[in-house]
PDB file of C-alpha atoms in Angstrom:
ATOM      1  CA  MET X   1     108.153 116.589  85.976  1.00 93.00           C
ATOM      2  CA  ILE X   2     106.898 113.049  85.220  1.00 92.00           C
ATOM      3  CA  VAL X   3     106.287 112.359  81.523  1.00 93.00           C
ATOM      4  CA  SER X   4     105.000 109.453  79.490  1.00 90.00           C
ATOM      5  CA  THR X   5     105.595 110.702  75.904  1.00 90.00           C
ATOM      6  CA  PRO X   6     107.194 110.540  73.385  1.00 93.00           C
ATOM      7  CA  ARG X   7     107.392 106.972  74.260  1.00 94.00           C
ATOM      8  CA  GLU X   8     110.036 106.410  71.269  1.00 95.00           C
ATOM      9  CA  ALA X   9     112.479 108.827  73.294  1.00 96.00           C
ATOM     10  CA  LEU X  10     111.672 107.039  76.563  1.00 97.00           C
ATOM     11  CA  TRP X  11     112.477 103.691  75.212  1.00 97.00           C
ATOM     12  CA  ALA X  12     115.663 104.993  73.717  1.00 97.00           C
ATOM     13  CA  TRP X  13     116.815 106.361  76.803  1.00 96.00           C
ATOM     14  CA  LEU X  14     116.029 103.150  78.768  1.00 96.00           C
ATOM     15  CA  ASN X  15     117.425 100.975  75.968  1.00 95.00           C
ATOM     16  CA  ASN X  16     120.758 102.883  76.030  1.00 96.00           C
ATOM     17  CA  ARG X  17     121.159 101.774  79.795  1.00 94.00           C
ATOM     18  CA  ILE X  18     119.512  98.424  80.008  1.00 91.00           C
ATOM     19  CA  ASP X  19     119.342  97.013  76.352  1.00 89.00           C
ATOM     20  CA  ILE X  20     115.560  96.457  76.174  1.00 91.00           C
ATOM     21  CA  PRO X  21     114.341  95.783  72.590  1.00 91.00           C
ATOM     22  CA  TRP X  22     111.672  97.930  71.182  1.00 95.00           C
ATOM     23  CA  SER X  23     108.026  96.516  71.241  1.00 95.00           C
ATOM     24  CA  GLU X  24     104.825  97.981  69.800  1.00 95.00           C
ATOM     25  CA  ASP X  25     103.277  97.681  73.295  1.00 96.00           C
ATOM     26  CA  PHE X  26     105.919  99.516  75.081  1.00 97.00           C
ATOM     27  CA  ARG X  27     104.843 102.164  77.368  1.00 97.00           C
ATOM     28  CA  ALA X  28     106.866 104.259  79.802  1.00 97.00           C
ATOM     29  CA  VAL X  29     106.933 106.881  82.727  1.00 97.00           C
ATOM     30  CA  GLY X  30     109.907 109.147  82.859  1.00 96.00           C
ATOM     31  CA  LEU X  31     111.314 111.600  85.360  1.00 95.00           C
ATOM     32  CA  VAL X  32     112.602 114.861  84.130  1.00 94.00           C
ATOM     33  CA  ARG X  33     114.967 117.123  86.349  1.00 92.00           C
ATOM     34  CA  GLY X  34     116.651 120.273  84.948  1.00 89.00           C
ATOM     35  CA  GLY X  35     115.358 119.438  81.312  1.00 90.00           C
ATOM     36  CA  CYS X  36     117.015 115.990  81.294  1.00 91.00           C
ATOM     37  CA  LEU X  37     115.668 112.323  81.799  1.00 94.00           C
ATOM     38  CA  VAL X  38     117.183 110.967  85.090  1.00 94.00           C
ATOM     39  CA  ALA X  39     115.060 107.738  85.245  1.00 95.00           C
ATOM     40  CA  VAL X  40     112.591 105.845  83.187  1.00 96.00           C
ATOM     41  CA  ALA X  41     110.238 102.937  84.011  1.00 96.00           C
ATOM     42  CA  GLY X  42     109.231 101.013  80.924  1.00 97.00           C
ATOM     43  CA  TYR X  43     106.439  98.379  80.403  1.00 98.00           C
ATOM     44  CA  ASN X  44     106.006  95.728  77.912  1.00 97.00           C
ATOM     45  CA  GLY X  45     105.023  92.167  77.285  1.00 96.00           C
ATOM     46  CA  PHE X  46     101.361  92.857  78.231  1.00 97.00           C
ATOM     47  CA  THR X  47      99.602  89.670  78.617  1.00 95.00           C
ATOM     48  CA  GLY X  48      96.251  89.465  80.189  1.00 93.00           C
ATOM     49  CA  ARG X  49      96.353  91.421  83.459  1.00 97.00           C
ATOM     50  CA  THR X  50     100.141  91.404  83.620  1.00 98.00           C
ATOM     51  CA  CYS X  51     103.248  93.039  82.077  1.00 98.00           C
ATOM     52  CA  PHE X  52     106.847  93.272  82.462  1.00 97.00           C
ATOM     53  CA  MET X  53     108.431  96.324  84.073  1.00 97.00           C
ATOM     54  CA  HIS X  54     111.935  97.718  83.551  1.00 96.00           C
ATOM     55  CA  LEU X  55     113.680 100.471  85.152  1.00 94.00           C
ATOM     56  CA  ALA X  56     116.940 102.821  84.876  1.00 92.00           C
ATOM     57  CA  ILE X  57     117.962 105.517  87.018  1.00 92.00           C
ATOM     58  CA  ASP X  58     120.865 107.700  86.335  1.00 90.00           C
ATOM     59  CA  GLU X  59     120.725 109.880  89.412  1.00 77.00           C
ATOM     60  CA  THR X  60     118.956 108.126  92.396  1.00 77.00           C
ATOM     61  CA  GLU X  61     119.122 111.250  94.539  1.00 78.00           C
ATOM     62  CA  LYS X  62     116.672 113.045  92.242  1.00 76.00           C
ATOM     63  CA  THR X  63     114.090 110.465  92.332  1.00 83.00           C
ATOM     64  CA  SER X  64     111.031 111.254  94.577  1.00 87.00           C
ATOM     65  CA  ARG X  65     108.096 109.324  96.145  1.00 89.00           C
ATOM     66  CA  THR X  66     105.883 111.257  93.405  1.00 92.00           C
ATOM     67  CA  PHE X  67     107.974 109.390  90.689  1.00 93.00           C
ATOM     68  CA  VAL X  68     107.964 105.958  92.644  1.00 92.00           C
ATOM     69  CA  ARG X  69     104.055 106.224  93.046  1.00 94.00           C
ATOM     70  CA  ALA X  70     103.698 107.159  89.310  1.00 95.00           C
ATOM     71  CA  ILE X  71     105.726 104.049  88.100  1.00 95.00           C
ATOM     72  CA  PHE X  72     103.158 101.809  90.015  1.00 97.00           C
ATOM     73  CA  GLU X  73      99.968 103.868  89.212  1.00 96.00           C
ATOM     74  CA  TYR X  74     100.556 103.278  85.551  1.00 96.00           C
ATOM     75  CA  PRO X  75     100.262  99.397  85.575  1.00 97.00           C
ATOM     76  CA  PHE X  76      97.892  99.014  88.524  1.00 97.00           C
ATOM     77  CA  LEU X  77      95.486 102.037  88.294  1.00 96.00           C
ATOM     78  CA  GLN X  78      95.779 103.245  84.781  1.00 96.00           C
ATOM     79  CA  ALA X  79      96.226  99.813  82.893  1.00 96.00           C
ATOM     80  CA  LYS X  80      94.323  98.053  85.558  1.00 97.00           C
ATOM     81  CA  LEU X  81      96.643  95.174  85.864  1.00 98.00           C
ATOM     82  CA  THR X  82      96.738  92.634  88.716  1.00 97.00           C
ATOM     83  CA  GLN X  83     100.381  91.990  88.730  1.00 97.00           C
ATOM     84  CA  VAL X  84     103.788  93.169  87.224  1.00 98.00           C
ATOM     85  CA  PHE X  85     106.866  90.952  86.676  1.00 98.00           C
ATOM     86  CA  ALA X  86     110.542  91.880  86.422  1.00 96.00           C
ATOM     87  CA  LEU X  87     113.635  89.879  85.332  1.00 94.00           C
ATOM     88  CA  VAL X  88     116.955  90.823  86.917  1.00 94.00           C
ATOM     89  CA  MET X  89     120.333  89.160  86.560  1.00 93.00           C
ATOM     90  CA  GLU X  90     121.391  87.545  89.870  1.00 94.00           C
ATOM     91  CA  ASP X  91     124.649  89.243  89.677  1.00 92.00           C
ATOM     92  CA  ASN X  92     122.909  92.730  89.666  1.00 91.00           C
ATOM     93  CA  ALA X  93     122.875  93.279  93.330  1.00 91.00           C
ATOM     94  CA  GLN X  94     121.983  96.920  93.184  1.00 88.00           C
ATOM     95  CA  ALA X  95     118.871  96.315  90.955  1.00 89.00           C
ATOM     96  CA  LEU X  96     117.679  93.401  93.183  1.00 93.00           C
ATOM     97  CA  THR X  97     118.010  95.611  96.196  1.00 90.00           C
ATOM     98  CA  VAL X  98     115.959  98.494  94.576  1.00 88.00           C
ATOM     99  CA  ASP X  99     113.340  95.895  93.432  1.00 92.00           C
ATOM    100  CA  GLN X 100     112.893  94.421  96.865  1.00 92.00           C
ATOM    101  CA  LYS X 101     112.821  97.942  98.460  1.00 90.00           C
ATOM    102  CA  THR X 102     109.938  98.907  96.337  1.00 90.00           C
ATOM    103  CA  GLY X 103     107.942  95.537  97.360  1.00 93.00           C
ATOM    104  CA  PHE X 104     108.759  93.197  94.655  1.00 97.00           C
ATOM    105  CA  THR X 105     109.107  89.411  95.805  1.00 96.00           C
ATOM    106  CA  GLU X 106     111.108  86.704  94.292  1.00 97.00           C
ATOM    107  CA  VAL X 107     109.128  84.025  92.290  1.00 97.00           C
ATOM    108  CA  ASN X 108     111.771  81.867  90.830  1.00 97.00           C
ATOM    109  CA  ARG X 109     115.317  81.635  89.385  1.00 97.00           C
ATOM    110  CA  PHE X 110     116.386  80.513  85.993  1.00 97.00           C
ATOM    111  CA  GLU X 111     119.921  79.207  85.743  1.00 96.00           C
ATOM    112  CA  ASP X 112     121.990  79.730  82.594  1.00 95.00           C
ATOM    113  CA  ALA X 113     119.188  81.940  81.192  1.00 93.00           C
ATOM    114  CA  GLY X 114     121.023  85.420  80.799  1.00 87.00           C
ATOM    115  CA  MET X 115     122.696  86.609  77.700  1.00 84.00           C
ATOM    116  CA  ASN X 116     126.073  85.446  79.035  1.00 88.00           C
ATOM    117  CA  GLY X 117     124.760  82.407  81.104  1.00 92.00           C
ATOM    118  CA  GLN X 118     123.925  84.334  84.312  1.00 92.00           C
ATOM    119  CA  THR X 119     121.117  83.276  86.481  1.00 96.00           C
ATOM    120  CA  LEU X 120     118.067  85.336  86.054  1.00 96.00           C
ATOM    121  CA  VAL X 121     115.486  86.137  88.952  1.00 97.00           C
ATOM    122  CA  LEU X 122     112.060  86.551  88.199  1.00 97.00           C
ATOM    123  CA  LEU X 123     110.161  88.926  90.724  1.00 97.00           C
ATOM    124  CA  ARG X 124     106.676  89.942  91.051  1.00 98.00           C
ATOM    125  CA  MET X 125     104.431  92.578  92.698  1.00 97.00           C
ATOM    126  CA  THR X 126     100.690  92.211  92.820  1.00 97.00           C
ATOM    127  CA  ARG X 127      98.339  95.148  92.907  1.00 96.00           C
ATOM    128  CA  ASN X 128      97.022  94.144  96.409  1.00 95.00           C
ATOM    129  CA  GLU X 129     100.637  94.077  97.708  1.00 94.00           C
ATOM    130  CA  CYS X 130     101.829  97.493  96.233  1.00 96.00           C
ATOM    131  CA  ARG X 131     102.250  99.740  99.127  1.00 94.00           C
ATOM    132  CA  TRP X 132     102.750 102.764  96.572  1.00 94.00           C
ATOM    133  CA  ILE X 133      99.229 102.687  95.550  1.00 93.00           C
ATOM    134  CA  ASN X 134      97.383 101.215  98.680  1.00 85.00           C
ATOM    135  CA  GLY X 135      99.036 103.758 101.129  1.00 75.00           C
ATOM    136  CA  LYS X 136     100.904 101.307 103.060  1.00 58.00           C
ATOM    137  CA  ARG X 137     104.460 102.775 102.337  1.00 47.00           C
ATOM    138  CA  GLN X 138     106.861 102.195 105.020  1.00 43.00           C
ATOM    139  CA  ARG X 139     109.143 105.045 106.352  1.00 39.00           C
ATOM    140  CA  THR X 140     112.159 105.122 103.879  1.00 38.00           C
ATOM    141  CA  ARG X 141     114.624 107.585 102.524  1.00 37.00           C
ATOM    142  CA  SER X 142     113.050 110.305 100.310  1.00 36.00           C
ATOM    143  CA  SER X 143     112.053 107.727  97.460  1.00 38.00           C
ATOM    144  CA  GLY X 144     112.701 104.222  98.729  1.00 39.00           C
ATOM    145  CA  LEU X 145     115.021 103.946  95.660  1.00 43.00           C
ATOM    146  CA  HIS X 146     118.386 105.381  97.069  1.00 33.00           C
ATOM    147  CA  SER X 147     120.926 102.504  96.680  1.00 32.00           C
ATOM    148  CA  GLY X 148     124.038 104.614  96.801  1.00 31.00           C
ATOM    149  CA  GLY X 149     124.428 105.348  93.058  1.00 33.00           C
ATOM    150  CA  ARG X 150     123.422 104.513  89.533  1.00 34.00           C
ATOM    151  CA  SER X 151     120.909 101.857  89.039  1.00 42.00           C
ATOM    152  CA  ASP X 152     120.637 100.013  85.903  1.00 45.00           C
ATOM    153  CA  SER X 153     117.905  97.464  86.758  1.00 48.00           C
ATOM    154  CA  GLY X 154     116.692  95.099  84.084  1.00 53.00           C
ATOM    155  CA  GLY X 155     113.712  94.822  86.213  1.00 55.00           C
ATOM    156  CA  VAL X 156     112.354  97.517  88.421  1.00 51.00           C
TER     157      VAL X 156
END
């Protein structure tokens, strides 16, 4: 089941995994399996027609194409944004792989910008490039997010 409320509970689940600070503009889409949250995509930093997107997945094998579609339908179709951004630490290879598999592209790198001096990678997806809402999905595993285990992505 896909949920978008209560947003405070979705934020708390996401914050527990990727340490995202609360913001009044926070919105989220969560995936519930067996009565438990297993994945949450959060959005904040809404500026004009953009926002930042964050994702944590506890059980990648329980995600679905429906959930992946929902996490992109929210910013692009419901909020009518033109692009979403994600910031990921360079040394988080699993998160970068998940983001790139879903269609994000690298925009820039910022050295010594992370909490412990890591390089941060800025990723972007535009509405026009989003294969999840434009019907251009390529054949992938069941959700396109399977990366062999837990994904704690600061980005998507």
